[in-house]
PDB file of C-alpha atoms in Angstrom:
ATOM      1  CA  MET A   1       0.073   0.120   0.077  1.00 52.00           C
ATOM      2  CA  ALA A   2       1.271   3.304  -0.849  1.00 55.00           C
ATOM      3  CA  ALA A   3       2.946   5.584   2.137  1.00 59.00           C
ATOM      4  CA  ALA A   4       0.232   8.658   1.194  1.00 57.00           C
ATOM      5  CA  LEU A   5      -2.250   6.241   1.010  1.00 60.00           C
ATOM      6  CA  ARG A   6      -1.556   5.208   4.664  1.00 68.00           C
ATOM      7  CA  ARG A   7      -1.683   8.505   6.016  1.00 75.00           C
ATOM      8  CA  PHE A   8      -4.994   9.460   4.216  1.00 79.00           C
ATOM      9  CA  LYS A   9      -7.867   9.111   7.007  1.00 84.00           C
ATOM     10  CA  PRO A  10     -11.655   9.821   5.522  1.00 85.00           C
ATOM     11  CA  LEU A  11     -13.716  12.211   7.605  1.00 84.00           C
ATOM     12  CA  LEU A  12     -17.208  11.350   9.086  1.00 86.00           C
ATOM     13  CA  ASP A  13     -19.113   8.378   6.963  1.00 87.00           C
ATOM     14  CA  ARG A  14     -16.692   8.499   3.603  1.00 90.00           C
ATOM     15  CA  VAL A  15     -15.382   5.230   2.762  1.00 92.00           C
ATOM     16  CA  LEU A  16     -11.933   4.831   0.191  1.00 92.00           C
ATOM     17  CA  VAL A  17     -12.397   2.085  -2.474  1.00 91.00           C
ATOM     18  CA  GLU A  18     -10.092   0.754  -5.017  1.00 88.00           C
ATOM     19  CA  ARG A  19     -12.027  -0.867  -8.020  1.00 85.00           C
ATOM     20  CA  MET A  20     -11.194  -4.357  -8.870  1.00 80.00           C
ATOM     21  CA  LEU A  21      -9.982  -4.473 -12.156  1.00 74.00           C
ATOM     22  CA  PRO A  22     -11.973  -6.173 -15.515  1.00 67.00           C
ATOM     23  CA  GLU A  23     -11.333  -9.706 -16.009  1.00 69.00           C
ATOM     24  CA  THR A  24      -9.345  -9.782 -19.142  1.00 71.00           C
ATOM     25  CA  LYS A  25      -9.911 -13.889 -20.335  1.00 70.00           C
ATOM     26  CA  THR A  26     -12.522 -16.215 -19.806  1.00 69.00           C
ATOM     27  CA  LYS A  27     -12.420 -19.746 -17.832  1.00 76.00           C
ATOM     28  CA  SER A  28     -11.751 -21.137 -21.090  1.00 77.00           C
ATOM     29  CA  GLY A  29      -8.744 -18.838 -21.991  1.00 74.00           C
ATOM     30  CA  LEU A  30     -10.085 -16.674 -24.619  1.00 72.00           C
ATOM     31  CA  MET A  31      -9.085 -13.211 -24.399  1.00 73.00           C
ATOM     32  CA  ILE A  32     -11.819 -10.231 -23.831  1.00 71.00           C
ATOM     33  CA  PRO A  33     -11.062  -6.794 -25.834  1.00 71.00           C
ATOM     34  CA  GLU A  34     -11.487  -3.855 -24.073  1.00 67.00           C
ATOM     35  CA  LYS A  35     -14.376  -2.597 -25.420  1.00 67.00           C
ATOM     36  CA  ALA A  36     -16.253  -5.349 -24.367  1.00 61.00           C
ATOM     37  CA  GLN A  37     -15.394  -5.520 -20.935  1.00 63.00           C
ATOM     38  CA  GLY A  38     -17.451  -3.803 -18.690  1.00 63.00           C
ATOM     39  CA  LYS A  39     -17.111  -1.426 -16.194  1.00 68.00           C
ATOM     40  CA  VAL A  40     -16.608  -3.125 -13.135  1.00 70.00           C
ATOM     41  CA  ASN A  41     -19.142  -2.349  -9.806  1.00 80.00           C
ATOM     42  CA  GLU A  42     -16.533  -4.218  -7.559  1.00 85.00           C
ATOM     43  CA  ALA A  43     -14.097  -2.349  -4.850  1.00 89.00           C
ATOM     44  CA  MET A  44     -11.918  -3.085  -2.271  1.00 90.00           C
ATOM     45  CA  VAL A  45     -12.226  -0.966   0.824  1.00 91.00           C
ATOM     46  CA  VAL A  46      -9.094   0.505   1.767  1.00 91.00           C
ATOM     47  CA  ALA A  47      -9.883   3.075   4.288  1.00 89.00           C
ATOM     48  CA  VAL A  48     -12.904   4.312   6.049  1.00 89.00           C
ATOM     49  CA  GLY A  49     -14.078   7.285   8.443  1.00 87.00           C
ATOM     50  CA  PRO A  50     -15.006   7.174  12.087  1.00 87.00           C
ATOM     51  CA  GLY A  51     -18.878   7.680  11.114  1.00 84.00           C
ATOM     52  CA  ALA A  52     -21.120  10.362  11.014  1.00 83.00           C
ATOM     53  CA  ARG A  53     -22.934  12.341  13.797  1.00 86.00           C
ATOM     54  CA  ASP A  54     -26.604  11.899  15.076  1.00 85.00           C
ATOM     55  CA  LYS A  55     -28.930  14.542  16.355  1.00 88.00           C
ATOM     56  CA  ASP A  56     -27.519  14.178  20.198  1.00 89.00           C
ATOM     57  CA  GLY A  57     -24.101  14.125  18.455  1.00 84.00           C
ATOM     58  CA  LYS A  58     -23.430  10.302  18.852  1.00 88.00           C
ATOM     59  CA  VAL A  59     -21.611   8.704  16.266  1.00 85.00           C
ATOM     60  CA  VAL A  60     -22.872   6.104  13.731  1.00 86.00           C
ATOM     61  CA  PRO A  61     -21.060   3.346  12.916  1.00 85.00           C
ATOM     62  CA  LEU A  62     -20.280   2.694   8.828  1.00 86.00           C
ATOM     63  CA  ASN A  63     -21.861  -0.597   7.730  1.00 86.00           C
ATOM     64  CA  VAL A  64     -18.687  -1.407   5.979  1.00 89.00           C
ATOM     65  CA  ALA A  65     -14.573  -2.351   7.434  1.00 87.00           C
ATOM     66  CA  LEU A  66     -11.550  -2.049   5.800  1.00 89.00           C
ATOM     67  CA  GLY A  67     -10.707  -5.256   3.647  1.00 88.00           C
ATOM     68  CA  ASP A  68     -14.686  -5.909   2.914  1.00 89.00           C
ATOM     69  CA  LYS A  69     -15.444  -6.201  -0.784  1.00 91.00           C
ATOM     70  CA  VAL A  70     -18.068  -3.956  -1.697  1.00 91.00           C
ATOM     71  CA  LEU A  71     -20.599  -3.172  -5.036  1.00 89.00           C
ATOM     72  CA  ILE A  72     -20.471   0.557  -5.876  1.00 88.00           C
ATOM     73  CA  PRO A  73     -22.883   2.698  -8.076  1.00 87.00           C
ATOM     74  CA  GLU A  74     -21.300   2.902 -11.719  1.00 83.00           C
ATOM     75  CA  TYR A  75     -21.095   6.337 -11.517  1.00 84.00           C
ATOM     76  CA  GLY A  76     -20.132   9.060  -9.028  1.00 83.00           C
ATOM     77  CA  GLY A  77     -17.850   8.932  -5.915  1.00 85.00           C
ATOM     78  CA  THR A  78     -14.577  11.431  -5.818  1.00 88.00           C
ATOM     79  CA  LYS A  79     -11.792  10.129  -7.485  1.00 89.00           C
ATOM     80  CA  LEU A  80      -8.299  10.485  -6.072  1.00 87.00           C
ATOM     81  CA  THR A  81      -5.130   9.791  -7.305  1.00 86.00           C
ATOM     82  CA  PHE A  82      -2.144   8.307  -4.606  1.00 82.00           C
ATOM     83  CA  GLU A  83       1.042   7.519  -6.616  1.00 83.00           C
ATOM     84  CA  ASP A  84      -0.448   7.077 -10.339  1.00 84.00           C
ATOM     85  CA  LYS A  85      -3.547   4.399  -8.750  1.00 85.00           C
ATOM     86  CA  ASP A  86      -7.128   5.602  -8.933  1.00 86.00           C
ATOM     87  CA  TYR A  87      -9.017   5.439  -5.862  1.00 90.00           C
ATOM     88  CA  TYR A  88     -12.904   6.664  -5.192  1.00 91.00           C
ATOM     89  CA  LEU A  89     -13.960   8.029  -2.118  1.00 92.00           C
ATOM     90  CA  PHE A  90     -17.815   7.376  -1.198  1.00 91.00           C
ATOM     91  CA  ARG A  91     -20.427   8.127   1.415  1.00 89.00           C
ATOM     92  CA  ASP A  92     -21.488   4.827   3.284  1.00 88.00           C
ATOM     93  CA  VAL A  93     -25.156   5.122   2.185  1.00 87.00           C
ATOM     94  CA  ASP A  94     -23.788   5.400  -1.483  1.00 87.00           C
ATOM     95  CA  ILE A  95     -22.430   1.606  -0.912  1.00 89.00           C
ATOM     96  CA  LEU A  96     -24.760  -0.689  -2.324  1.00 88.00           C
ATOM     97  CA  GLY A  97     -24.098  -3.816  -0.306  1.00 87.00           C
ATOM     98  CA  VAL A  98     -21.196  -5.772   0.974  1.00 88.00           C
ATOM     99  CA  LEU A  99     -20.239  -9.375  -1.246  1.00 85.00           C
ATOM    100  CA  GLU A 100     -19.423 -12.509   1.059  1.00 82.00           C
ATOM    101  CA  LYS A 101     -16.592 -13.540   1.051  1.00 73.00           C
TER     102      LYS A 101
END
């Protein structure tokens, strides 16, 4: 993990994710052309904030944890670049779900 990324801590209910790479081969070994590869909506959580605060000022914990594999929307999020790698910052409520291991 990049040194700059380790120092980055999202605020409130924000989650930093790294998109998974699209499949380049089929199970039978055929190469998939770039134009035929779909946009991948799966990502790995690499950093999480402490959580948002409710009306009483109590911290509401996030639904995801560091290392979770999540499903994210096709569009949205804030793109961040650390040492030539792209990461995306989403709010906890924007994440569609957690994929079971």
